[in-house]
Amino acid sequence: MATVSSFAAVTSLCGALVLPPMMEDAAIRWGLASAMGAALAALAAAWGHGFATRTPQTPGEAPLGRSAHAAGAGSVAVAGDNSGSIATGDITPRAVPAQPPAQWPATPPPPAPPSSNSTVTASGERSIAVGGNSSGTLSTGDQSGGTGQ
């Protein structure tokens, strides 16, 4: 409906009102008006296709039907992918470790296949749960070996 309406409106307005003062020949004027109407109709069709095929998502809703629930004190649950830093522990200055921290493996593990209906729950104190891939830094504030890592 929007495509037909936009074509008809632009073609009629350009052919009857906008272009006559600039062009004497009616064949050229209406041909140009039709081309302008077709261009706007193509934009309306692209908008309509995008509108019809979009996935409705309300603010705060997790992507792909996933849900996240953080129940523990200071816990974080992310239903989708995470690319930022997440820290759930207390922020206190740490001593510099005597040796550099261990490096991550050169090749990351393959991503888990996406699930259309998954639930992510972080139920423990200062727990972190990520339902997708995580490329950010995750820290619960726990210390192991006295190095502050």
mmCIF file of N, CA, C and O in Angstrom, residues 43-78:
data_model
loop_
_atom_site.group_PDB
_atom_site.id
_atom_site.type_symbol
_atom_site.label_atom_id
_atom_site.label_comp_id
_atom_site.label_asym_id
_atom_site.label_seq_id
_atom_site.Cartn_x
_atom_site.Cartn_y
_atom_site.Cartn_z
ATOM 1 N N LEU A 43 12.186 2.776 -2.559
ATOM 2 C CA LEU A 43 12.560 3.014 -1.162
ATOM 3 C C LEU A 43 11.444 2.571 -0.212
ATOM 4 O O LEU A 43 11.707 1.989 0.837
ATOM 5 N N ALA A 44 10.207 2.854 -0.567
ATOM 6 C CA ALA A 44 9.078 2.424 0.261
ATOM 7 C C ALA A 44 8.985 0.905 0.320
ATOM 8 O O ALA A 44 8.689 0.330 1.369
ATOM 9 N N ALA A 45 9.270 0.230 -0.787
ATOM 10 C CA ALA A 45 9.241 -1.238 -0.801
ATOM 11 C C ALA A 45 10.346 -1.807 0.080
ATOM 12 O O ALA A 45 10.131 -2.784 0.811
ATOM 13 N N ALA A 46 11.531 -1.207 0.030
ATOM 14 C CA ALA A 46 12.632 -1.683 0.890
ATOM 15 C C ALA A 46 12.297 -1.462 2.364
ATOM 16 O O ALA A 46 12.563 -2.324 3.211
ATOM 17 N N TRP A 47 11.710 -0.315 2.683
ATOM 18 C CA TRP A 47 11.291 -0.069 4.055
ATOM 19 C C TRP A 47 10.235 -1.087 4.480
ATOM 20 O O TRP A 47 10.294 -1.633 5.581
ATOM 21 N N GLY A 48 9.258 -1.348 3.618
ATOM 22 C CA GLY A 48 8.202 -2.310 3.941
ATOM 23 C C GLY A 48 8.748 -3.710 4.166
ATOM 24 O O GLY A 48 8.315 -4.411 5.080
ATOM 25 N N HIS A 49 9.713 -4.108 3.353
ATOM 26 C CA HIS A 49 10.317 -5.436 3.529
ATOM 27 C C HIS A 49 11.048 -5.505 4.872
ATOM 28 O O HIS A 49 10.916 -6.484 5.607
ATOM 29 N N GLY A 50 11.807 -4.473 5.199
ATOM 30 C CA GLY A 50 12.509 -4.453 6.485
ATOM 31 C C GLY A 50 11.547 -4.447 7.654
ATOM 32 O O GLY A 50 11.775 -5.099 8.673
ATOM 33 N N PHE A 51 10.468 -3.710 7.528
ATOM 34 C CA PHE A 51 9.471 -3.654 8.585
ATOM 35 C C PHE A 51 8.770 -5.001 8.761
ATOM 36 O O PHE A 51 8.528 -5.442 9.873
ATOM 37 N N ALA A 52 8.471 -5.671 7.654
ATOM 38 C CA ALA A 52 7.745 -6.938 7.725
ATOM 39 C C ALA A 52 8.617 -8.088 8.229
ATOM 40 O O ALA A 52 8.105 -9.026 8.832
ATOM 41 N N THR A 53 9.911 -8.029 7.991
ATOM 42 C CA THR A 53 10.776 -9.152 8.377
ATOM 43 C C THR A 53 11.561 -8.893 9.649
ATOM 44 O O THR A 53 12.376 -9.715 10.035
ATOM 45 N N ARG A 54 11.330 -7.783 10.321
ATOM 46 C CA ARG A 54 12.065 -7.506 11.559
ATOM 47 C C ARG A 54 11.586 -8.437 12.666
ATOM 48 O O ARG A 54 10.471 -8.953 12.646
ATOM 49 N N THR A 55 12.456 -8.648 13.635
ATOM 50 C CA THR A 55 12.104 -9.434 14.802
ATOM 51 C C THR A 55 11.668 -8.483 15.892
ATOM 52 O O THR A 55 12.468 -7.669 16.350
ATOM 53 N N PRO A 56 10.409 -8.546 16.298
ATOM 54 C CA PRO A 56 9.962 -7.613 17.330
ATOM 55 C C PRO A 56 10.690 -7.888 18.641
ATOM 56 O O PRO A 56 10.819 -9.032 19.056
ATOM 57 N N GLN A 57 11.212 -6.836 19.240
ATOM 58 C CA GLN A 57 11.932 -6.976 20.495
ATOM 59 C C GLN A 57 11.631 -5.767 21.354
ATOM 60 O O GLN A 57 11.839 -4.631 20.947
ATOM 61 N N THR A 58 11.140 -6.013 22.530
ATOM 62 C CA THR A 58 10.829 -4.923 23.436
ATOM 63 C C THR A 58 12.086 -4.554 24.221
ATOM 64 O O THR A 58 12.975 -5.383 24.381
ATOM 65 N N PRO A 59 12.175 -3.314 24.702
ATOM 66 C CA PRO A 59 13.352 -2.927 25.479
ATOM 67 C C PRO A 59 13.518 -3.825 26.699
ATOM 68 O O PRO A 59 12.572 -4.138 27.400
ATOM 69 N N GLY A 60 14.751 -4.265 26.931
ATOM 70 C CA GLY A 60 15.044 -5.131 28.066
ATOM 71 C C GLY A 60 14.864 -6.604 27.767
ATOM 72 O O GLY A 60 15.212 -7.453 28.574
ATOM 73 N N GLU A 61 14.334 -6.936 26.604
ATOM 74 C CA GLU A 61 14.131 -8.333 26.245
ATOM 75 C C GLU A 61 15.427 -8.920 25.713
ATOM 76 O O GLU A 61 16.148 -8.277 24.973
ATOM 77 N N ALA A 62 15.731 -10.135 26.102
ATOM 78 C CA ALA A 62 16.955 -10.793 25.646
ATOM 79 C C ALA A 62 16.795 -11.235 24.195
ATOM 80 O O ALA A 62 15.700 -11.557 23.751
ATOM 81 N N PRO A 63 17.885 -11.257 23.404
ATOM 82 C CA PRO A 63 17.788 -11.664 22.008
ATOM 83 C C PRO A 63 17.497 -13.144 21.853
ATOM 84 O O PRO A 63 17.874 -13.953 22.692
ATOM 85 N N LEU A 64 16.816 -13.503 20.761
ATOM 86 C CA LEU A 64 16.534 -14.887 20.380
ATOM 87 C C LEU A 64 15.798 -15.677 21.445
ATOM 88 O O LEU A 64 16.006 -16.860 21.604
ATOM 89 N N GLY A 65 14.943 -15.045 22.201
ATOM 90 C CA GLY A 65 14.151 -15.761 23.187
ATOM 91 C C GLY A 65 14.943 -16.212 24.401
ATOM 92 O O GLY A 65 14.470 -17.023 25.170
ATOM 93 N N ARG A 66 16.147 -15.735 24.574
ATOM 94 C CA ARG A 66 16.948 -16.111 25.735
ATOM 95 C C ARG A 66 16.508 -15.284 26.930
ATOM 96 O O ARG A 66 15.988 -14.193 26.791
ATOM 97 N N SER A 67 16.753 -15.793 28.126
ATOM 98 C CA SER A 67 16.447 -15.034 29.320
ATOM 99 C C SER A 67 17.629 -15.094 30.270
ATOM 100 O O SER A 67 18.405 -16.042 30.252
ATOM 101 N N ALA A 68 17.767 -14.083 31.089
ATOM 102 C CA ALA A 68 18.858 -14.006 32.052
ATOM 103 C C ALA A 68 18.278 -13.645 33.410
ATOM 104 O O ALA A 68 17.363 -12.827 33.512
ATOM 105 N N HIS A 69 18.838 -14.255 34.455
ATOM 106 C CA HIS A 69 18.364 -13.984 35.801
ATOM 107 C C HIS A 69 19.563 -14.000 36.746
ATOM 108 O O HIS A 69 20.280 -15.000 36.820
ATOM 109 N N ALA A 70 19.797 -12.909 37.439
ATOM 110 C CA ALA A 70 20.879 -12.820 38.420
ATOM 111 C C ALA A 70 20.256 -12.757 39.802
ATOM 112 O O ALA A 70 19.637 -11.772 40.171
ATOM 113 N N ALA A 71 20.377 -13.847 40.588
ATOM 114 C CA ALA A 71 19.715 -13.926 41.878
ATOM 115 C C ALA A 71 20.658 -13.698 43.050
ATOM 116 O O ALA A 71 20.237 -13.235 44.097
ATOM 117 N N GLY A 72 21.918 -14.024 42.906
ATOM 118 C CA GLY A 72 22.864 -13.885 44.014
ATOM 119 C C GLY A 72 23.280 -12.447 44.237
ATOM 120 O O GLY A 72 23.175 -11.601 43.359
ATOM 121 N N ALA A 73 23.783 -12.172 45.441
ATOM 122 C CA ALA A 73 24.259 -10.823 45.753
ATOM 123 C C ALA A 73 25.484 -10.517 44.902
ATOM 124 O O ALA A 73 26.435 -11.284 44.867
ATOM 125 N N GLY A 74 25.446 -9.419 44.183
ATOM 126 C CA GLY A 74 26.580 -9.014 43.350
ATOM 127 C C GLY A 74 26.787 -9.889 42.138
ATOM 128 O O GLY A 74 27.862 -9.910 41.558
ATOM 129 N N SER A 75 25.765 -10.620 41.687
ATOM 130 C CA SER A 75 25.917 -11.505 40.534
ATOM 131 C C SER A 75 25.490 -10.808 39.254
ATOM 132 O O SER A 75 24.759 -9.822 39.280
ATOM 133 N N VAL A 76 25.976 -11.324 38.122
ATOM 134 C CA VAL A 76 25.686 -10.750 36.816
ATOM 135 C C VAL A 76 25.283 -11.875 35.872
ATOM 136 O O VAL A 76 25.959 -12.902 35.818
ATOM 137 N N ALA A 77 24.200 -11.694 35.120
ATOM 138 C CA ALA A 77 23.772 -12.661 34.121
ATOM 139 C C ALA A 77 23.584 -11.925 32.797
ATOM 140 O O ALA A 77 22.916 -10.898 32.742
ATOM 141 N N VAL A 78 24.201 -12.449 31.728
ATOM 142 C CA VAL A 78 24.098 -11.869 30.393
ATOM 143 C C VAL A 78 23.506 -12.935 29.483
ATOM 144 O O VAL A 78 24.077 -14.010 29.343
#
